[in-house]
mmCIF file of C-alpha atoms in Angstrom:
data_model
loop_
_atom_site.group_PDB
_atom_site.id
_atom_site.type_symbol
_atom_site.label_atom_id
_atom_site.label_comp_id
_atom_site.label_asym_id
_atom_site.label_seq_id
_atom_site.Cartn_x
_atom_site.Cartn_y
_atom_site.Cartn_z
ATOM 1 C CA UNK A 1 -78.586 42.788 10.413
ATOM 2 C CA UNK A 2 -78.825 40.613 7.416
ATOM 3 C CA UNK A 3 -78.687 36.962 8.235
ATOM 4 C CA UNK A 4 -75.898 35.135 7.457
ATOM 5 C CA UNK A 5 -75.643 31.718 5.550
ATOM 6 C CA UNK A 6 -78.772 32.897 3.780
ATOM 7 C CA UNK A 7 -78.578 31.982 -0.088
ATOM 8 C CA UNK A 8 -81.022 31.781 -3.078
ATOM 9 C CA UNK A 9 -81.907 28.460 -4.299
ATOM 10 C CA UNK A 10 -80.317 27.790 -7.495
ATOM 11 C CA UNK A 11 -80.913 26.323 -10.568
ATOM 12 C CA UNK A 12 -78.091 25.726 -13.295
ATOM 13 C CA UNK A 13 -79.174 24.123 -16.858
ATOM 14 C CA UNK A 14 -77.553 23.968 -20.304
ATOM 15 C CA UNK A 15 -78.708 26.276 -23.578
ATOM 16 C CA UNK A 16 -81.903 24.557 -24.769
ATOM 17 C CA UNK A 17 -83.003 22.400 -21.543
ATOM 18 C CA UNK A 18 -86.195 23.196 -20.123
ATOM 19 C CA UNK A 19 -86.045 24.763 -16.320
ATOM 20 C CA UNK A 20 -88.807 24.155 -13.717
ATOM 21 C CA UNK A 21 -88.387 26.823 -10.365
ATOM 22 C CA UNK A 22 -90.883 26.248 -7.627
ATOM 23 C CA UNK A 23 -92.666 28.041 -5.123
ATOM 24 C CA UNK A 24 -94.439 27.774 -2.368
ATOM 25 C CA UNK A 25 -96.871 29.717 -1.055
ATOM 26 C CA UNK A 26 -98.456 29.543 2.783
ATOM 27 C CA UNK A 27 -101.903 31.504 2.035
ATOM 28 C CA UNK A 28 -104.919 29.541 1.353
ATOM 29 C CA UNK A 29 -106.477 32.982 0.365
ATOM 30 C CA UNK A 30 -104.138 34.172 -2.226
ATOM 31 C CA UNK A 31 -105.762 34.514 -5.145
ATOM 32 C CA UNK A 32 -103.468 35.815 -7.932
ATOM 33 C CA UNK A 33 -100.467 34.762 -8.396
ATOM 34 C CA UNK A 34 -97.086 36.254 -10.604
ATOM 35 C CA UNK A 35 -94.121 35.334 -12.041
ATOM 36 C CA UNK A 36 -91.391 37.875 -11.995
ATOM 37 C CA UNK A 37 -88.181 37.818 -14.022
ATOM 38 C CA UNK A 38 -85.180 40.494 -12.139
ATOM 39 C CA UNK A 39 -81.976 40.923 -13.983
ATOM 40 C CA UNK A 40 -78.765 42.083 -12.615
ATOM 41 C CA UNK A 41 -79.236 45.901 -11.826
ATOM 42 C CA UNK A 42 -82.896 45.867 -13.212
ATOM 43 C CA UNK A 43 -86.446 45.877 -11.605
ATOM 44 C CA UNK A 44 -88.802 42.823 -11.765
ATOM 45 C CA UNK A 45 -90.485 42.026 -14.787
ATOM 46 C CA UNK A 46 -93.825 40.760 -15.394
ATOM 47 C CA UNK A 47 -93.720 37.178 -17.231
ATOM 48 C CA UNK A 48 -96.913 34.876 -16.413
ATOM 49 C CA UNK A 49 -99.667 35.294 -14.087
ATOM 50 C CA UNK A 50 -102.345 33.074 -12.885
ATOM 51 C CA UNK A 51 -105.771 33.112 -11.207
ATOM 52 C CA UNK A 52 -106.662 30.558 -8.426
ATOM 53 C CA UNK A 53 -109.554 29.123 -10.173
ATOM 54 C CA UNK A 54 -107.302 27.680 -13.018
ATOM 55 C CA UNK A 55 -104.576 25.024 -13.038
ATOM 56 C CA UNK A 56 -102.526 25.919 -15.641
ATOM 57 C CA UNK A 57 -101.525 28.694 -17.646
ATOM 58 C CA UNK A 58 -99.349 28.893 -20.964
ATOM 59 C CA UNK A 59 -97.454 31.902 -22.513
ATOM 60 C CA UNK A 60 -94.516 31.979 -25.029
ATOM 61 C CA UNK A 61 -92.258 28.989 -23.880
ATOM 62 C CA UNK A 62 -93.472 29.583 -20.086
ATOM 63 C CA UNK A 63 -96.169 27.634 -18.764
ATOM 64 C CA UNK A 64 -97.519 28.373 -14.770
ATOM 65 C CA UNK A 65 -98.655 25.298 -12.910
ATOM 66 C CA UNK A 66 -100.807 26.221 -9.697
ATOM 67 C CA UNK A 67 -101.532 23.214 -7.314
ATOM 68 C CA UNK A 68 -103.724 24.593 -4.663
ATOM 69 C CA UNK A 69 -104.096 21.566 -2.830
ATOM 70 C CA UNK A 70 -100.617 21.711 -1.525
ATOM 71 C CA UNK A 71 -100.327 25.495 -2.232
ATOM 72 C CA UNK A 72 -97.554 24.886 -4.684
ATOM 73 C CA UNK A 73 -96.155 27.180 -8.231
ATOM 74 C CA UNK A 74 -93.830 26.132 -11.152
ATOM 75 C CA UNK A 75 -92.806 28.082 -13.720
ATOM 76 C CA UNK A 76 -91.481 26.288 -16.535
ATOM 77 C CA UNK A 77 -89.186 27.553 -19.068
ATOM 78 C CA UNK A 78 -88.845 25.587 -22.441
ATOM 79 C CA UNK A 79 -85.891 25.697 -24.534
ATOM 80 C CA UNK A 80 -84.138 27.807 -22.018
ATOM 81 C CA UNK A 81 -81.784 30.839 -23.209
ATOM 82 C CA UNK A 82 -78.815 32.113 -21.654
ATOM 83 C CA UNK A 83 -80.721 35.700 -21.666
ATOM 84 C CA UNK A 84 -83.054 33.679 -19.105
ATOM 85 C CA UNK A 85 -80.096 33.567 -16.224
ATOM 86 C CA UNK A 86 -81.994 36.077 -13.808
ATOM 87 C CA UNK A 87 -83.380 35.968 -10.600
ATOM 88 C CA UNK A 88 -87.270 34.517 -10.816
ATOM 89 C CA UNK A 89 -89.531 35.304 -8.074
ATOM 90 C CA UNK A 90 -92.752 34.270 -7.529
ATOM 91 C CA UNK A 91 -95.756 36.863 -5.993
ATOM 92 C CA UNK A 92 -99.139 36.877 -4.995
ATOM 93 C CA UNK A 93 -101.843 38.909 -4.147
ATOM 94 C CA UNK A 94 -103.092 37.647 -0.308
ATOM 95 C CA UNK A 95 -106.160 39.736 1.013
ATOM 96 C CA UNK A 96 -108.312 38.959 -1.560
ATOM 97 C CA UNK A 97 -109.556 41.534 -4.682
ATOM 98 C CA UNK A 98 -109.535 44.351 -2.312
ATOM 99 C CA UNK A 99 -106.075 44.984 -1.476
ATOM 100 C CA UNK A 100 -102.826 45.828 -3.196
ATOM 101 C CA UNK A 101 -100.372 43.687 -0.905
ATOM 102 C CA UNK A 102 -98.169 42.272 -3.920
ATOM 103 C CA UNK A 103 -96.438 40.059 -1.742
ATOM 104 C CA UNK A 104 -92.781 38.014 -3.534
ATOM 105 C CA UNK A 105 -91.503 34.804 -2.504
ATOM 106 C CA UNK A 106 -87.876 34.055 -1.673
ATOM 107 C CA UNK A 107 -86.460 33.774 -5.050
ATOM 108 C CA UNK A 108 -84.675 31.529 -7.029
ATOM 109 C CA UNK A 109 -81.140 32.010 -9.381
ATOM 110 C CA UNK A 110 -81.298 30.359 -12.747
ATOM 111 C CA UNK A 111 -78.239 30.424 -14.347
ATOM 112 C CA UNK A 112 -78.000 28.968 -18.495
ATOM 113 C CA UNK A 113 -74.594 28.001 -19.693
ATOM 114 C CA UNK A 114 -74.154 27.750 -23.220
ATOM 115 C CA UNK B 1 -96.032 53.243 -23.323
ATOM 116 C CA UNK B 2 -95.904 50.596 -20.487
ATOM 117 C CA UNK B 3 -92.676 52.234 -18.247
ATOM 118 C CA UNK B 4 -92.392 53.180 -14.855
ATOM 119 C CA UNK B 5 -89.691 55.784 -14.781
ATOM 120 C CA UNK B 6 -87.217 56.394 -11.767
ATOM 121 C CA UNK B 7 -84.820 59.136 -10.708
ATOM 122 C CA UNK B 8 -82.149 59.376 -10.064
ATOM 123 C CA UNK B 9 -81.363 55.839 -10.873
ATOM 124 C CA UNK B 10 -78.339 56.255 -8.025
ATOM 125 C CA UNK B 11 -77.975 58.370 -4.501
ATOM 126 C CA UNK B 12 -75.634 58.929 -1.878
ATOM 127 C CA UNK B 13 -76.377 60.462 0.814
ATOM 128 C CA UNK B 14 -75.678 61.390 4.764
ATOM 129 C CA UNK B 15 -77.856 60.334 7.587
ATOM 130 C CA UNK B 16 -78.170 64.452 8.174
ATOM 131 C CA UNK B 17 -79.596 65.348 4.805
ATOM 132 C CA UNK B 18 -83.061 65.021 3.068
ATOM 133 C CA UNK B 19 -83.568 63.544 -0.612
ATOM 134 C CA UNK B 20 -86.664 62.312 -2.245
ATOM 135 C CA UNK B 21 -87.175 59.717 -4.877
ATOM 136 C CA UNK B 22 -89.978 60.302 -7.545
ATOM 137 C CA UNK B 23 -91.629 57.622 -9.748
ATOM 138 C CA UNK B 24 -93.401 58.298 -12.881
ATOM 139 C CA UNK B 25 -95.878 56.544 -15.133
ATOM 140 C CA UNK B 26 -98.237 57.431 -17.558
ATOM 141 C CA UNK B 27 -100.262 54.586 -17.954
ATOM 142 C CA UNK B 28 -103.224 55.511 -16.412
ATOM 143 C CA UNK B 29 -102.648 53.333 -13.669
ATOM 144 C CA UNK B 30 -104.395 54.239 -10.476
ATOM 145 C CA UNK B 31 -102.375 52.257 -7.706
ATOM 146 C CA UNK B 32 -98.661 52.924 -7.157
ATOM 147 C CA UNK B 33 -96.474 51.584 -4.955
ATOM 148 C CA UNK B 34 -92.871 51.796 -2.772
ATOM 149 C CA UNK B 35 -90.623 48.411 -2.137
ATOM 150 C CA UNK B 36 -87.516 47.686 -0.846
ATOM 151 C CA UNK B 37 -85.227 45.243 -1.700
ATOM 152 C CA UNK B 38 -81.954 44.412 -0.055
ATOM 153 C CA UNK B 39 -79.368 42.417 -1.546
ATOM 154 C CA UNK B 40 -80.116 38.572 -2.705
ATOM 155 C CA UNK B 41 -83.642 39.222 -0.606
ATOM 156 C CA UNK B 42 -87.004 39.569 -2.092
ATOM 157 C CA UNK B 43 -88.537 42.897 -2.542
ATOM 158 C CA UNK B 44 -90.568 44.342 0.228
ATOM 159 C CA UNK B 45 -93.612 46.106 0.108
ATOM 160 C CA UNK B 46 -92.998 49.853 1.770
ATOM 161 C CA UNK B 47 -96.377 51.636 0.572
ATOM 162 C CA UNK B 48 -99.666 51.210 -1.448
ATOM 163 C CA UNK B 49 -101.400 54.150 -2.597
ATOM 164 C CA UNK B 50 -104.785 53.487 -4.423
ATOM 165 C CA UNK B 51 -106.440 56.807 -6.590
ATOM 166 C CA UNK B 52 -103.838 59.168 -5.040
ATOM 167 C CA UNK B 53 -104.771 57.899 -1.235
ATOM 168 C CA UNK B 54 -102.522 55.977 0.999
ATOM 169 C CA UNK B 55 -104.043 52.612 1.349
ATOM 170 C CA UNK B 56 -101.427 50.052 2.818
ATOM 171 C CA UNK B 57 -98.397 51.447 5.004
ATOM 172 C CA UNK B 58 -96.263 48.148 6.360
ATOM 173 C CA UNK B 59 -94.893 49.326 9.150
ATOM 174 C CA UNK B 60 -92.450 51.776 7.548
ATOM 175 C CA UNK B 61 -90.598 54.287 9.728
ATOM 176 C CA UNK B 62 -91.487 57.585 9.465
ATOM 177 C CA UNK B 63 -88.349 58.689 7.976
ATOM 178 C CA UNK B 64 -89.498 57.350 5.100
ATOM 179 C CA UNK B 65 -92.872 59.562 3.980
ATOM 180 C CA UNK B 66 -94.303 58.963 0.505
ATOM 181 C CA UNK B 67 -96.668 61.440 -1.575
ATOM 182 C CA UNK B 68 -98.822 61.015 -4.392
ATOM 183 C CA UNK B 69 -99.364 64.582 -6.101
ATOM 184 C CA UNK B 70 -101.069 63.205 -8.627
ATOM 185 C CA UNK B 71 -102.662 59.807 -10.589
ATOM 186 C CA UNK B 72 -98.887 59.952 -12.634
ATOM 187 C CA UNK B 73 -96.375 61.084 -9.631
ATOM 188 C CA UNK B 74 -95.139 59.249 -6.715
ATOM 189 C CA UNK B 75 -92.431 60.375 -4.466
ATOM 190 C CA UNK B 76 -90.718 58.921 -1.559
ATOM 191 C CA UNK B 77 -89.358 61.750 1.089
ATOM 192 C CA UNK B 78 -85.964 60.662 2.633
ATOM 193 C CA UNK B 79 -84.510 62.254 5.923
ATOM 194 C CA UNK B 80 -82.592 61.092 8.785
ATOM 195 C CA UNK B 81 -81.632 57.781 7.213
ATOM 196 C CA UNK B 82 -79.663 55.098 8.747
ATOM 197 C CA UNK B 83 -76.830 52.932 6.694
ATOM 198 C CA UNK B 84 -79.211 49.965 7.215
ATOM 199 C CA UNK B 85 -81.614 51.774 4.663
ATOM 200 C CA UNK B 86 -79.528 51.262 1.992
ATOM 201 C CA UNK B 87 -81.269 49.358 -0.455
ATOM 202 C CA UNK B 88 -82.742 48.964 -3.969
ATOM 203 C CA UNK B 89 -85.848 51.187 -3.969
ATOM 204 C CA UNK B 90 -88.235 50.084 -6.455
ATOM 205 C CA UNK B 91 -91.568 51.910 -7.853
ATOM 206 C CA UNK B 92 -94.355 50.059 -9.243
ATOM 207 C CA UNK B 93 -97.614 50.640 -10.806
ATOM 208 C CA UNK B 94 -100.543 48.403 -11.546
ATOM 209 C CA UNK B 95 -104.258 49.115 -13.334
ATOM 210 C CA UNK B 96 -105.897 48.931 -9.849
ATOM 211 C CA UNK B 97 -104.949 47.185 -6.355
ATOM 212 C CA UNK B 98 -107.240 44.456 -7.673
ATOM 213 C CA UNK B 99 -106.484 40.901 -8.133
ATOM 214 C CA UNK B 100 -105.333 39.850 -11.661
ATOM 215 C CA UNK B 101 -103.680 43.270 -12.419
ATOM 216 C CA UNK B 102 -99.830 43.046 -12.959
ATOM 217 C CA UNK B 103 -97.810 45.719 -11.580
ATOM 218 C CA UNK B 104 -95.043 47.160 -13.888
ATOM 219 C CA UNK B 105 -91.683 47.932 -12.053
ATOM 220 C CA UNK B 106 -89.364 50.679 -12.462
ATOM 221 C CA UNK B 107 -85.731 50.353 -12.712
ATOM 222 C CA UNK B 108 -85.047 51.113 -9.225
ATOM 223 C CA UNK B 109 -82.961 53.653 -7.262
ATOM 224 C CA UNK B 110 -80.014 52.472 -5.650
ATOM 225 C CA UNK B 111 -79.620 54.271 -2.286
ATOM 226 C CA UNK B 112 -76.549 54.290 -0.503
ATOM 227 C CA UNK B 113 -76.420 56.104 3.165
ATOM 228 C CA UNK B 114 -73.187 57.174 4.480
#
């Protein structure tokens, strides 16, 4: 059965503050990583994605941090919107080039009050 | 055109009877794949299918049986479900099962077993 007591981490910010949500991932051999956005009632969509042989990655008011040494992801939103309250998960690839296992972390709840 | 397109987007059904879910894309992807994703959890990887072959199967019961007619179609075969199974069943598509290839999601069909 499910497990009870079990939450989402969340993450509450005003209109315009910038968010950071971390991740963290356990294999050394993941090599691509994603950032997902889920609304409400909605499947995942694509927002940043990273390789492991770069640092840091930039997109339209998102930026990906990947810190391999302690095998640690940030996303971070600038200027956040209320239409960015969603559920953000993070995903990687583990097996290397040769395998499709899209694997998502636990998930975090970011909710933006006007 | 960059959607995944599930149907039906809802489904009830009885642990006696049989459904399927089909998937749709027409993006020329060539990997396709089956998660589950329970409420406030993470979605689950189910099934990978790479150029219309099964590649990846985690472990999935056999009352759940997906097909790939073709490089476009992808259905998942229901029969003899439990009321655990109720879940969030997302379809997903990506350029290959390669590394640095983002997977598009459907919307999901919410199953509901009675």
């Amino acid at each position: 059965g499910e497990s009870v007591g079990l939450h989402l981490p969340t993450l509450s910010v005003q209109e315009g503050d910038n968010s950071i949500i971390n991740c963290a991932y356990s294999n050394s051999a993941s090599d691509y990583f994603i950032w997902y956005k889920q609304e409400s009632g909605k499947g995942p969509q694509f927002i940043i994605d990273i390789r492991s042989n770069m640092d840091k990655r930039q997109g339209q008011r998102v930026t990906v941090l990947l810190n391999k040494t302690v095998k640690h992801l940030s996303l971070q939103i600038a200027a956040t919107q209320p239409g960015d309250s969603a559920v953000y998960f993070c995903a990687e690839i583990i097996g290397g080039t040769s395998y499709g296992k899209l694997t998502f972390g636990q998930g975090t709840i970011l909710t933006v009050h006007p | 055109d960059t959607e995944v397109t599930q149907t039906p987007k809802h489904l009830v059904m009885g642990m006696t009877n049989k459904k399927s879910l089909k998937c749709e894309q027409h993006m020329g992807h060539r990997a396709m794949y089956w998660y589950k994703q329970k409420a406030k959890k993470p979605p689950e990887l189910m099934f990978v299918y790479s150029y219309e072959k099964l590649s990846i199967n985690e472990s999935v019961p056999s009352r759940f049986s997906p097909e790939c007619p073709n490089s476009s179609l992808l259905n998942l075969h229901l029969h003899a479900l439990q009321p655990e199974d109720s879940a969030l069943y997302l379809c997903a598509s990506s350029r290959n099962t390669g590394g640095g290839t983002e997977a598009f999601f459907g919307q999901g069909t919410r199953l509901t077993v009675v």
